[in-house]
Amino acid sequence: MTAILTNYQDIIIFTSILLIILIIIRSIIVITVKKIGKKSGTTEARAGLIGRYITVILVLIAILIETFILGVEPEQVSLVFSSVFAVIGVGLFAIWSILSNVTSGVIMFFSFPYRVGDKIRIHDKDYPVEAIIEDIRAFQIHLREDNGDLVTYPNNLLLQKAVTLLQKDALDDTSIL
């Protein structure tokens, strides 16, 4: 057992350092995202979702760094990553709309000027919408029209259309079922 530890001591130390750094960076970023979420008035669920996205990205970066710690040659790593990204690229091309909505949801988390409870008008030529924002999710935004209808509007379309703020904090507790 001690022979194994002495042979792989450097790898174990570097891997431990990588894990500690990963946990620290993740904690700092998640806390920062939650503070930004509270400051901008978004829900904790949305902040948690952004935190999960960041965690996945950090884990992928850690896996890449760990391969170098384990002594894998850069040519081998680039071959594996190019093959994986080619497969992912083909898959994401097939579901580009979903990826576009998720990306728009992340953008909306950090820079969307409207909050849950605001009444907005979306200037869409085909289907103009005037409603109160009930929820902002990863793929779509939930809007409640004056007649009670629930409209789900894709995040990517919302960022492409002109939006007018009609009333701040228009949502009252009696209109929620």
Coordinates of C-alpha atoms in Angstrom, one line a residue:
M1 CA 0.0 0.0 0.0
T2 CA 2.8 2.4 0.8
A3 CA 4.5 1.6 -2.5
I4 CA 1.4 2.7 -4.3
L5 CA 1.2 5.9 -2.3
T6 CA 4.9 6.7 -2.9
N7 CA 4.6 5.9 -6.7
Y8 CA 1.5 8.1 -7.1
Q9 CA 2.1 10.7 -4.5
D10 CA 2.5 13.6 -6.9
I11 CA -0.7 12.6 -8.8
I12 CA -2.7 12.3 -5.5
I13 CA -1.4 15.7 -4.3
F14 CA -2.2 17.5 -7.6
T15 CA -5.6 15.9 -7.8
S16 CA -6.4 16.9 -4.2
I17 CA -5.3 20.5 -5.0
L18 CA -7.4 20.5 -8.1
L19 CA -10.5 19.3 -6.2
I20 CA -10.0 21.9 -3.5
I21 CA -9.6 24.7 -6.0
L22 CA -12.6 23.5 -7.9
I23 CA -14.8 23.5 -4.8
I24 CA -13.6 27.0 -3.8
I25 CA -14.1 28.5 -7.2
R26 CA -17.6 26.9 -7.5
S27 CA -18.6 28.2 -4.0
I28 CA -17.4 31.7 -4.9
I29 CA -19.3 31.7 -8.2
V30 CA -22.5 30.2 -6.8
I31 CA -22.5 32.7 -3.9
T32 CA -21.9 35.6 -6.4
V33 CA -24.7 34.3 -8.7
K34 CA -27.1 34.1 -5.8
K35 CA -26.2 37.7 -4.7
I36 CA -26.8 38.9 -8.3
G37 CA -30.1 37.1 -8.3
K38 CA -31.2 38.7 -5.0
K39 CA -30.1 42.1 -6.2
S40 CA -32.0 41.8 -9.5
G41 CA -35.1 40.2 -7.8
T42 CA -35.0 36.8 -9.5
T43 CA -36.1 33.6 -7.8
E44 CA -33.7 31.3 -5.9
A45 CA -34.6 28.5 -8.4
R46 CA -33.3 30.5 -11.3
A47 CA -30.1 31.3 -9.4
G48 CA -29.7 27.6 -8.6
L49 CA -30.2 26.7 -12.3
I50 CA -27.4 29.1 -13.3
G51 CA -25.3 27.6 -10.5
R52 CA -25.8 24.1 -12.0
Y53 CA -24.7 25.3 -15.4
I54 CA -21.6 26.8 -14.0
T55 CA -20.9 23.6 -12.0
V56 CA -21.1 21.5 -15.1
I57 CA -18.7 23.8 -16.9
L58 CA -16.2 23.7 -14.0
V59 CA -16.4 19.9 -13.8
L60 CA -15.6 19.6 -17.6
I61 CA -12.6 21.9 -17.1
A62 CA -11.5 19.9 -14.1
I63 CA -11.7 16.7 -16.1
L64 CA -9.5 18.3 -18.8
I65 CA -6.9 19.4 -16.2
E66 CA -7.0 16.0 -14.5
T67 CA -6.1 14.2 -17.8
F68 CA -2.9 16.3 -17.9
I69 CA -2.2 15.5 -14.3
L70 CA -2.5 11.8 -15.0
G71 CA 0.0 12.2 -17.8
V72 CA -2.1 11.8 -20.9
E73 CA -0.5 13.3 -24.0
P74 CA -2.0 16.5 -25.5
E75 CA -2.5 14.8 -28.9
Q76 CA -4.6 12.1 -27.3
V77 CA -6.7 14.6 -25.3
S78 CA -7.3 16.7 -28.5
L79 CA -8.4 13.6 -30.4
V80 CA -10.9 12.6 -27.7
F81 CA -12.2 16.1 -27.3
S82 CA -12.5 16.8 -31.0
S83 CA -14.5 13.5 -31.4
V84 CA -16.7 14.3 -28.5
F85 CA -17.4 17.9 -29.6
A86 CA -18.2 16.6 -33.1
V87 CA -20.8 14.3 -31.8
I88 CA -22.2 16.9 -29.4
G89 CA -22.2 19.5 -32.3
V90 CA -24.3 17.2 -34.5
G91 CA -26.6 16.5 -31.5
L92 CA -26.9 20.2 -30.6
F93 CA -27.6 21.1 -34.2
A94 CA -30.6 18.8 -34.1
I95 CA -31.8 20.6 -30.9
W96 CA -30.5 24.1 -31.6
S97 CA -33.8 25.6 -30.4
I98 CA -33.5 24.1 -26.9
L99 CA -29.9 25.3 -26.6
S100 CA -30.9 28.7 -27.9
N101 CA -33.6 28.9 -25.2
V102 CA -31.3 27.8 -22.4
T103 CA -28.7 30.3 -23.5
S104 CA -31.3 33.1 -23.6
G105 CA -32.4 32.0 -20.2
V106 CA -28.9 32.6 -18.8
I107 CA -28.7 35.9 -20.6
M108 CA -32.1 36.9 -19.2
F109 CA -30.9 36.0 -15.7
F110 CA -28.1 38.6 -15.8
S111 CA -29.6 41.4 -17.9
F112 CA -33.4 41.1 -18.3
P113 CA -34.9 44.4 -17.2
Y114 CA -38.3 43.0 -16.2
R115 CA -39.1 40.9 -13.1
V116 CA -41.8 38.5 -12.1
G117 CA -45.0 40.5 -11.5
D118 CA -44.3 43.1 -14.1
K119 CA -46.9 43.7 -16.8
I120 CA -45.3 43.8 -20.3
R121 CA -46.3 44.0 -23.9
I122 CA -44.4 41.9 -26.5
H123 CA -44.6 43.6 -29.9
D124 CA -45.0 40.5 -32.1
K125 CA -46.5 41.1 -35.5
D126 CA -48.2 37.7 -35.6
Y127 CA -49.3 37.4 -32.0
P128 CA -48.9 40.5 -29.8
V129 CA -49.0 39.6 -26.1
E130 CA -49.9 41.9 -23.2
A131 CA -49.6 40.0 -19.9
I132 CA -48.1 39.8 -16.4
I133 CA -44.8 37.8 -16.0
E134 CA -45.6 34.9 -13.7
D135 CA -42.4 32.9 -14.0
I136 CA -39.1 33.0 -15.9
R137 CA -37.8 29.5 -16.5
A138 CA -34.8 28.0 -18.3
F139 CA -36.7 27.5 -21.6
Q140 CA -39.6 29.8 -21.6
I141 CA -41.3 32.7 -19.7
H142 CA -44.8 32.2 -18.3
L143 CA -47.2 35.1 -18.9
R144 CA -50.7 35.5 -17.6
E145 CA -53.1 37.5 -19.8
D146 CA -55.9 39.7 -18.4
N147 CA -58.5 37.0 -19.4
G148 CA -56.6 34.4 -17.3
D149 CA -54.9 32.5 -20.2
L150 CA -51.4 31.3 -19.5
V151 CA -49.0 32.0 -22.4
T152 CA -45.6 30.3 -22.5
Y153 CA -43.2 32.4 -24.6
P154 CA -39.8 31.0 -25.6
N155 CA -36.8 32.9 -24.1
N156 CA -35.0 33.2 -27.4
L157 CA -38.0 34.9 -29.1
L158 CA -38.5 37.2 -26.1
L159 CA -34.9 38.5 -26.6
Q160 CA -35.6 39.1 -30.3
K161 CA -38.8 41.1 -29.9
A162 CA -39.4 44.6 -28.6
V163 CA -40.9 44.6 -25.1
T164 CA -42.6 47.4 -23.4
L165 CA -43.0 47.7 -19.6
L166 CA -46.6 48.6 -18.9
Q167 CA -46.7 48.4 -15.1
K168 CA -44.2 47.5 -12.4
D169 CA -45.4 44.9 -9.8
A170 CA -48.7 44.4 -11.5
L171 CA -49.1 40.9 -10.0
D172 CA -51.5 40.7 -7.1
D173 CA -51.9 37.6 -4.9
T174 CA -55.6 37.3 -5.6
S175 CA -55.0 36.6 -9.3
I176 CA -52.9 33.5 -8.6
L177 CA -54.8 30.2 -8.4

